[in-house]
PDB file of C-alpha atoms in Angstrom:
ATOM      1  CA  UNK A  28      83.931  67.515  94.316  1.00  0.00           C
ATOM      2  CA  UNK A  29      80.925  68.993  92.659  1.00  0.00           C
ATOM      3  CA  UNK A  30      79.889  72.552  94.220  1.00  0.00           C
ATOM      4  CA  UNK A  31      76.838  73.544  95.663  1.00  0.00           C
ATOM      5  CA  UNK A  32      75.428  76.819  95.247  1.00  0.00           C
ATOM      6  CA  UNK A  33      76.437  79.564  92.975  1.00  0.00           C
ATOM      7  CA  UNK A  34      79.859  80.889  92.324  1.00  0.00           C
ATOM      8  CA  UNK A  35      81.139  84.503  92.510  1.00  0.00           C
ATOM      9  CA  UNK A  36      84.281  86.249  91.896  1.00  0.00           C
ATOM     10  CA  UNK A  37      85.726  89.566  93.402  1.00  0.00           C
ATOM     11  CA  UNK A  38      88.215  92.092  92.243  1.00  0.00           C
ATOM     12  CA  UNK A  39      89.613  94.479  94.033  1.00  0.00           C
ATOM     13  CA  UNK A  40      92.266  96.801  92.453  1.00  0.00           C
ATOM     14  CA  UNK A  41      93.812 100.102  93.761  1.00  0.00           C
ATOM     15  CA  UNK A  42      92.994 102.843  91.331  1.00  0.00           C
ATOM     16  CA  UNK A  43      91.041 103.500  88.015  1.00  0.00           C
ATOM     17  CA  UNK A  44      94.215 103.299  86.210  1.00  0.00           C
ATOM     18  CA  UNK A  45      94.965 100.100  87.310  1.00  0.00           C
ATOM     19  CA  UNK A  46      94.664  97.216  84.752  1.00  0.00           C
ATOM     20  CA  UNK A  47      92.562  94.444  86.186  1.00  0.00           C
ATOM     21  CA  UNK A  48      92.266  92.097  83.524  1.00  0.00           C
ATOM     22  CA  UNK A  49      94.712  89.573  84.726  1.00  0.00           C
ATOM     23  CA  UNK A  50      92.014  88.824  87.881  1.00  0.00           C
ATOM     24  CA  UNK A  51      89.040  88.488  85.330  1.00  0.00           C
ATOM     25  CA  UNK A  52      91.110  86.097  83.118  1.00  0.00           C
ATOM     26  CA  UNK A  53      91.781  83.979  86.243  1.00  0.00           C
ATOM     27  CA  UNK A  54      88.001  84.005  87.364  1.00  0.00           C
ATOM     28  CA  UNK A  55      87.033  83.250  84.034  1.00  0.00           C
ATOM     29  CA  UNK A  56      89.058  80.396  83.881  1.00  0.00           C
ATOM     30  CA  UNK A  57      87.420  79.107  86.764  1.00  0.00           C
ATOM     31  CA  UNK A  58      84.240  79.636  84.824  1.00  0.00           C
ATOM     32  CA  UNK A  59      82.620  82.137  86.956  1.00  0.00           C
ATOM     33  CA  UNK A  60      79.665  83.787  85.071  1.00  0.00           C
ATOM     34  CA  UNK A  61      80.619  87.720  84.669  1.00  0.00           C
ATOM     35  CA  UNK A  62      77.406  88.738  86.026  1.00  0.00           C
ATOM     36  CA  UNK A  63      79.016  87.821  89.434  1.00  0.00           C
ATOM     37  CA  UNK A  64      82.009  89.448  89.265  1.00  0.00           C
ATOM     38  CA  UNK A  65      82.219  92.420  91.573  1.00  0.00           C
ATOM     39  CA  UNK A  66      84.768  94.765  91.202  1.00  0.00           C
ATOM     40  CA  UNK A  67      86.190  97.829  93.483  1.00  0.00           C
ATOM     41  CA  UNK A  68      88.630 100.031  92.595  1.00  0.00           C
ATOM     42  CA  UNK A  69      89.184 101.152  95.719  1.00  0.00           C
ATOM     43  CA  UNK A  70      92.255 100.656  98.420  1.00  0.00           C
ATOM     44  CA  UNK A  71      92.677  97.729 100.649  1.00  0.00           C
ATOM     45  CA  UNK A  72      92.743  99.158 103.368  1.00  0.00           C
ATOM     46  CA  UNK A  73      89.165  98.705 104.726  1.00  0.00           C
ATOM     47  CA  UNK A  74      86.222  97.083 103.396  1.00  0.00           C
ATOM     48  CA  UNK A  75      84.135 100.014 103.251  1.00  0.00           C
ATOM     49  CA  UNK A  76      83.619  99.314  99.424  1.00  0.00           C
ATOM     50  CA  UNK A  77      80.627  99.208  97.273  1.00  0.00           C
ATOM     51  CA  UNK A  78      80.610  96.302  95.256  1.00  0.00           C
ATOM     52  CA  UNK A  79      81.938  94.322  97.951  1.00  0.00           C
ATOM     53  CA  UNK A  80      79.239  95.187 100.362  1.00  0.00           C
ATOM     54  CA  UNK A  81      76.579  94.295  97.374  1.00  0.00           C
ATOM     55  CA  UNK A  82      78.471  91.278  97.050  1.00  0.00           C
ATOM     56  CA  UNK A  83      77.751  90.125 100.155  1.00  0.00           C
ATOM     57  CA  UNK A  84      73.672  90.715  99.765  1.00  0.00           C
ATOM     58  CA  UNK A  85      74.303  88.117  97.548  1.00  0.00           C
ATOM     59  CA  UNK A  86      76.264  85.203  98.788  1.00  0.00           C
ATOM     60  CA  UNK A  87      74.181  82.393 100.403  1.00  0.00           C
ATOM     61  CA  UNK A  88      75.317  79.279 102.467  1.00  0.00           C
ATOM     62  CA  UNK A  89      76.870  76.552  99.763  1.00  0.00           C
ATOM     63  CA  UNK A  90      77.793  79.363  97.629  1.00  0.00           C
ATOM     64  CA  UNK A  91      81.519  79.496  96.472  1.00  0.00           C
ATOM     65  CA  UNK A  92      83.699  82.783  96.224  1.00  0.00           C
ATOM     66  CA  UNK A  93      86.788  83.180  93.766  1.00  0.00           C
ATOM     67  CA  UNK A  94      89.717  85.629  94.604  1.00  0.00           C
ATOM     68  CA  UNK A  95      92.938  85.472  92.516  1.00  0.00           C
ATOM     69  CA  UNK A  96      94.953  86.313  95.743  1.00  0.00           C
ATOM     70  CA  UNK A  97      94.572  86.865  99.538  1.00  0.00           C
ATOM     71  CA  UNK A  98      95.416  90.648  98.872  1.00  0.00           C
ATOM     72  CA  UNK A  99      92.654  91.346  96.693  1.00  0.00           C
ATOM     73  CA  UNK A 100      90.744  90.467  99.687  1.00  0.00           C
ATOM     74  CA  UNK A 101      92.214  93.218 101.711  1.00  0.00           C
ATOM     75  CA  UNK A 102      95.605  94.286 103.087  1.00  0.00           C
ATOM     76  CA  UNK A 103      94.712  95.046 106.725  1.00  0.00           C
ATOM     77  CA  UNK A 104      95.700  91.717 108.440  1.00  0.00           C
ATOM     78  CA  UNK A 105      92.903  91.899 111.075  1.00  0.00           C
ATOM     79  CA  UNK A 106      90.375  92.837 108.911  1.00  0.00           C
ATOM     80  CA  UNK A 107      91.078  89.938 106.228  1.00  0.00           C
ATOM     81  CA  UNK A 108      90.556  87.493 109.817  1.00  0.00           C
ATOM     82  CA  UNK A 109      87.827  88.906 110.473  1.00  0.00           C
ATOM     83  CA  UNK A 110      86.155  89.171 107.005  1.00  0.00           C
ATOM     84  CA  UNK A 111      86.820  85.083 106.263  1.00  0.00           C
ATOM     85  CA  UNK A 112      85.260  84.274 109.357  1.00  0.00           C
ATOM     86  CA  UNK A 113      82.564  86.203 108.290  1.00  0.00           C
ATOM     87  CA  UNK A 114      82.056  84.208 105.131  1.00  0.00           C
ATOM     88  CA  UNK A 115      82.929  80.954 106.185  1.00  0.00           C
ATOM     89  CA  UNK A 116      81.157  81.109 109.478  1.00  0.00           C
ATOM     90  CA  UNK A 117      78.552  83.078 109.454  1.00  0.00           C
ATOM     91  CA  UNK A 118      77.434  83.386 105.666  1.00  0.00           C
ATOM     92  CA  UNK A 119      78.802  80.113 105.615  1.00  0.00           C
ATOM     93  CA  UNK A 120      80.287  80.377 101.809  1.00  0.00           C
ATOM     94  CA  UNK A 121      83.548  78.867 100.302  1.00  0.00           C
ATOM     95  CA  UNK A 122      86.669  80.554  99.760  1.00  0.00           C
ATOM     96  CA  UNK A 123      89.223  79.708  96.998  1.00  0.00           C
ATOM     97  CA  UNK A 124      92.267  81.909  96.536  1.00  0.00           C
ATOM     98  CA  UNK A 125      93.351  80.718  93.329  1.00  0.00           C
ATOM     99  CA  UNK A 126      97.037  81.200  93.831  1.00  0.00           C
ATOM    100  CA  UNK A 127      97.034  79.684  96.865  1.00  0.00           C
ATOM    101  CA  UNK A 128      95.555  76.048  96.673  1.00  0.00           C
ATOM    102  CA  UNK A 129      95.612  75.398 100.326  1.00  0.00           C
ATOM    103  CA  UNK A 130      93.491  78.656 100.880  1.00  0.00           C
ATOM    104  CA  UNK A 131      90.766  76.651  99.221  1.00  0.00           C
ATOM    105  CA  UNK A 132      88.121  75.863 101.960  1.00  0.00           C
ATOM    106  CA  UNK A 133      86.411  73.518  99.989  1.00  0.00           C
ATOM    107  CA  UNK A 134      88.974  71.103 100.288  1.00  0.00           C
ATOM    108  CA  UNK A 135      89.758  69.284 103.521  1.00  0.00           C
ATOM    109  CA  UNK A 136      86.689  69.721 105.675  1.00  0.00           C
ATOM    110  CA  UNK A 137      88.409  67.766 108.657  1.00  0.00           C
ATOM    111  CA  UNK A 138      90.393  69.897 111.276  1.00  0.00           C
ATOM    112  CA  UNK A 139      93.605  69.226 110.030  1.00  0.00           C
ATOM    113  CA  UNK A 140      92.544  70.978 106.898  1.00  0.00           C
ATOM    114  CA  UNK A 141      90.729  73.554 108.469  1.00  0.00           C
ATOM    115  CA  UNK A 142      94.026  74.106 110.814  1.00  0.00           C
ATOM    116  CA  UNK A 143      96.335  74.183 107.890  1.00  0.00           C
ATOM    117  CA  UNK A 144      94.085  76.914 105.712  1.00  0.00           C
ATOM    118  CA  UNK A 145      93.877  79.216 109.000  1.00  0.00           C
ATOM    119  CA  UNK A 146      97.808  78.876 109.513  1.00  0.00           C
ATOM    120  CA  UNK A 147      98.401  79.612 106.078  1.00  0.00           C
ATOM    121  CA  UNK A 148      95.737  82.775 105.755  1.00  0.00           C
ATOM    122  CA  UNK A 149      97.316  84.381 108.849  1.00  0.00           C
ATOM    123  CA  UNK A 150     100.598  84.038 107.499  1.00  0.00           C
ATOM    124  CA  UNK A 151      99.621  85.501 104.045  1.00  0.00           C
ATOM    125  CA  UNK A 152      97.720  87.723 105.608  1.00  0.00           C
ATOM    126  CA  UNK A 153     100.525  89.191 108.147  1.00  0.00           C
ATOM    127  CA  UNK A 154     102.716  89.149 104.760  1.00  0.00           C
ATOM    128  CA  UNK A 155     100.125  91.744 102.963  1.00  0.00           C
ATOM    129  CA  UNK A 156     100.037  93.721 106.252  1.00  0.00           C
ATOM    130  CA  UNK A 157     103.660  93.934 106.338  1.00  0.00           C
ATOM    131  CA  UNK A 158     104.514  94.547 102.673  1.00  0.00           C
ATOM    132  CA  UNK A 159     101.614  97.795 102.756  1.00  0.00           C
ATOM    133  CA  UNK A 160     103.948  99.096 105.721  1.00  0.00           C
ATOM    134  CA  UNK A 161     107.088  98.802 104.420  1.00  0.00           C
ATOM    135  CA  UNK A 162     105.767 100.525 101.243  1.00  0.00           C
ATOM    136  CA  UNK A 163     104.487 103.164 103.348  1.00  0.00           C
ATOM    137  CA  UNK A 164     107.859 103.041 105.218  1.00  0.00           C
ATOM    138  CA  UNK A 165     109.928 103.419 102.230  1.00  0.00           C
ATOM    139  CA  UNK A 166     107.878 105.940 100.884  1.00  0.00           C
ATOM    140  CA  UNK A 167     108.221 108.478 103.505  1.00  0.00           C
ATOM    141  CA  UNK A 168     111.810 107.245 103.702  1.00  0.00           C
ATOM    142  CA  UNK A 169     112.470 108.816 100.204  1.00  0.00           C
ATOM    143  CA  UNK A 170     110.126 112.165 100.574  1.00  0.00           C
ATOM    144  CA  UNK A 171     112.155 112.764 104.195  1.00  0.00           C
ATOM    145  CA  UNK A 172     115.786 112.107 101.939  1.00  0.00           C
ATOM    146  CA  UNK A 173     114.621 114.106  98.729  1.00  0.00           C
ATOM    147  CA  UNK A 174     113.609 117.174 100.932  1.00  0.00           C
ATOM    148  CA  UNK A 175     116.937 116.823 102.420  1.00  0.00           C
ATOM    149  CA  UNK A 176     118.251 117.812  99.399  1.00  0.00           C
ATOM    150  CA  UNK A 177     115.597 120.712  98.806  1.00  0.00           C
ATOM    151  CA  UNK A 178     113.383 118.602  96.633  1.00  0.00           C
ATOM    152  CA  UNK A 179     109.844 120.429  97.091  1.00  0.00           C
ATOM    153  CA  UNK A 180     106.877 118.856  97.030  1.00  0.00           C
ATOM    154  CA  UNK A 181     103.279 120.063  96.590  1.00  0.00           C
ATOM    155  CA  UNK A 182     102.133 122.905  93.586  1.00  0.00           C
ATOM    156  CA  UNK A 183     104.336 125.461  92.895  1.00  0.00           C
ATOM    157  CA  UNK A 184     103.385 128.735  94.985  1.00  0.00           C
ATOM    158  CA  UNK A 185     101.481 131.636  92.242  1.00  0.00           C
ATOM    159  CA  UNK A 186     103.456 134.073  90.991  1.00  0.00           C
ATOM    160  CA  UNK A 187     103.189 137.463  92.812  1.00  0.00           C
ATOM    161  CA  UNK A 188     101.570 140.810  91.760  1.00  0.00           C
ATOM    162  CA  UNK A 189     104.119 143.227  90.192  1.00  0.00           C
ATOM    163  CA  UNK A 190     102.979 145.366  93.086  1.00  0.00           C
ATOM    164  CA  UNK A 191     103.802 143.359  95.814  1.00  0.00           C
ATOM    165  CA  UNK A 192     107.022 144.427  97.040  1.00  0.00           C
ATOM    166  CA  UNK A 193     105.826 148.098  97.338  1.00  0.00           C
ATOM    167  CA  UNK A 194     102.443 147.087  98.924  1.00  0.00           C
ATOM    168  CA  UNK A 195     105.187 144.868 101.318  1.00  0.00           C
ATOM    169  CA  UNK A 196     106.920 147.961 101.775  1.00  0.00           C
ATOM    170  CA  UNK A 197     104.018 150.180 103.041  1.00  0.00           C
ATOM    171  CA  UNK A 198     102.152 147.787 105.257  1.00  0.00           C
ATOM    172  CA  UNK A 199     105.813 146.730 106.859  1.00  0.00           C
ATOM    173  CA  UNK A 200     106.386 150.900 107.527  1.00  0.00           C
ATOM    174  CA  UNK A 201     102.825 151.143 109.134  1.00  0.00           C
ATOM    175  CA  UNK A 202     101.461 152.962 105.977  1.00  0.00           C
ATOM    176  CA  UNK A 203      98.980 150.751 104.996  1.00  0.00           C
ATOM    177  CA  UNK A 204      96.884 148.302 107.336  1.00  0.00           C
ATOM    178  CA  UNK A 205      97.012 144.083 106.208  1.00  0.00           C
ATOM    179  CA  UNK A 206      93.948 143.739 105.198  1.00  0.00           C
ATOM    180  CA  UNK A 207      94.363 146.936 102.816  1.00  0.00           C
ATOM    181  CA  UNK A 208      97.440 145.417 101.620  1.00  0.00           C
ATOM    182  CA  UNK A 209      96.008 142.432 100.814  1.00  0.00           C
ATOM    183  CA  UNK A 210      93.146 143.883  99.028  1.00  0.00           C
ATOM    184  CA  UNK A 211      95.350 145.741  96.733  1.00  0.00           C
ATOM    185  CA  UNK A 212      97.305 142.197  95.884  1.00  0.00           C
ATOM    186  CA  UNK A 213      94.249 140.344  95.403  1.00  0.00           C
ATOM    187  CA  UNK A 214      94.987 137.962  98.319  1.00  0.00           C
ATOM    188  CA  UNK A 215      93.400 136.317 100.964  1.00  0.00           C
ATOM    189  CA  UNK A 216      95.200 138.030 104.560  1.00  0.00           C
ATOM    190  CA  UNK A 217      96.292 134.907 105.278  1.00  0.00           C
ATOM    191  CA  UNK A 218      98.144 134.581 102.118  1.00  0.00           C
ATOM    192  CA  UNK A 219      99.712 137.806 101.894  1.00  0.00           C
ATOM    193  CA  UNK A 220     101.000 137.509 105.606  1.00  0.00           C
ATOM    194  CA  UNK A 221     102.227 134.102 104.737  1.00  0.00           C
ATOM    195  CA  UNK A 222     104.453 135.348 101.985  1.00  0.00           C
ATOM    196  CA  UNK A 223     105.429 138.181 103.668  1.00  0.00           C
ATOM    197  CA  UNK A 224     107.017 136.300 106.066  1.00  0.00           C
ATOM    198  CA  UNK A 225     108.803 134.014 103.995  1.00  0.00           C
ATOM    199  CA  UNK A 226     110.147 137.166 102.306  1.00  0.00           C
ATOM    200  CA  UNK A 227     111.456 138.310 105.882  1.00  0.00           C
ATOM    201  CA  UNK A 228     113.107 135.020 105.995  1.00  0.00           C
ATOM    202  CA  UNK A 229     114.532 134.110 102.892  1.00  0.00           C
ATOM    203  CA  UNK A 230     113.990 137.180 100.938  1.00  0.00           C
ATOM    204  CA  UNK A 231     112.535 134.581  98.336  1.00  0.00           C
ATOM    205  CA  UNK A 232     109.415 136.268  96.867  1.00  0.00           C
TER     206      UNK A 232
END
């Protein structure tokens, strides 16, 4: 079937490191001109992204849109529902996810067609969803075990002044007041209180 309109690709990938040349050999293959690419690097989470939202100034009814996979779309399940009915319906654009042949909107215009692409986008959908929480899932599951085992996280705490245990010593006997102490550390209060206290505790300066 011949297409109407003008065809776009998107990319979406995670961070700048993130190699994305795998999507723009797929797009190219489908012989979508690079001038309407888009690209984000940004997460999936939403679609508050910049290229996508200029991508949409662009798209006009007949027009076709090329993702390499339903994930590149998004990972939120309800926002990926919402965002296809957006293009199909109301922009009224085609979608092919070129991974996924049924997810190809240009194909099978009657209702059984349009019934099968919907069945299979919520199920690929739901799948994204679910793979970004168990990520998240087994993430926390191995910070919660490593700190178990005393793994910390986060930067290394600064070494302290030389003078710190006998500034310590005369603020804790009333000599001198926090703030003074402080000062002569070159802390913030806050800061010298904090590890003050976790030399009271674990007399780990």
């Amino acid at each position: 079937m011949q297409m109407q309109g003008n065809t776009y690709g998107y990319i979406r990938i995670s961070s700048a490191d993130q190699n994305e040349e795998r999507q723009q050999i797929a797009l190219r293959a489908k012989a979508v001109p690079q001038s309407n690419i888009f690209m984000d690097k940004r997460s999936g989470k939403d679609f508050d992204r910049p290229q996508y939202n200029l991508l949409l100034k662009q798209l006009k009814p007949g027009d076709t849109l090329y993702i390499l996979s339903i994930d590149r779309l998004g990972r939120n399940y309800a926002e990926i529902q919402r965002q296809w009915q957006f293009l199909t319906q109301v922009i009224g654009i085609d979608i092919c996810v070129i991974d996924m042949p049924l997810l190809d909107t240009r194909r099978g215009k009657d209702l059984m067609g349009t019934f099968i692409a919907d069945l299979v986008l919520q199920v690929l959908s739901f799948v994204a969803q679910s793979e970004r929480e168990n990520i998240r899932e087994r993430q926390n599951q191995g910070i919660k075990a490593a700190r178990a085992r005393g793994v910390r996280f986060g930067r290394p705490p600064k070494p302290l002044p030389q003078n710190y245990s006998n500034v310590y010593q005369k603020w804790k006997s009333g000599i001198i007041s926090g703030t003074t102490a402080a000062h002569e550390c070159g802390m913030p209060l806050s800061t010298f209180l904090y590890r003050a206290k976790r030399y009271e505790n674990s007399q780990i300066l």
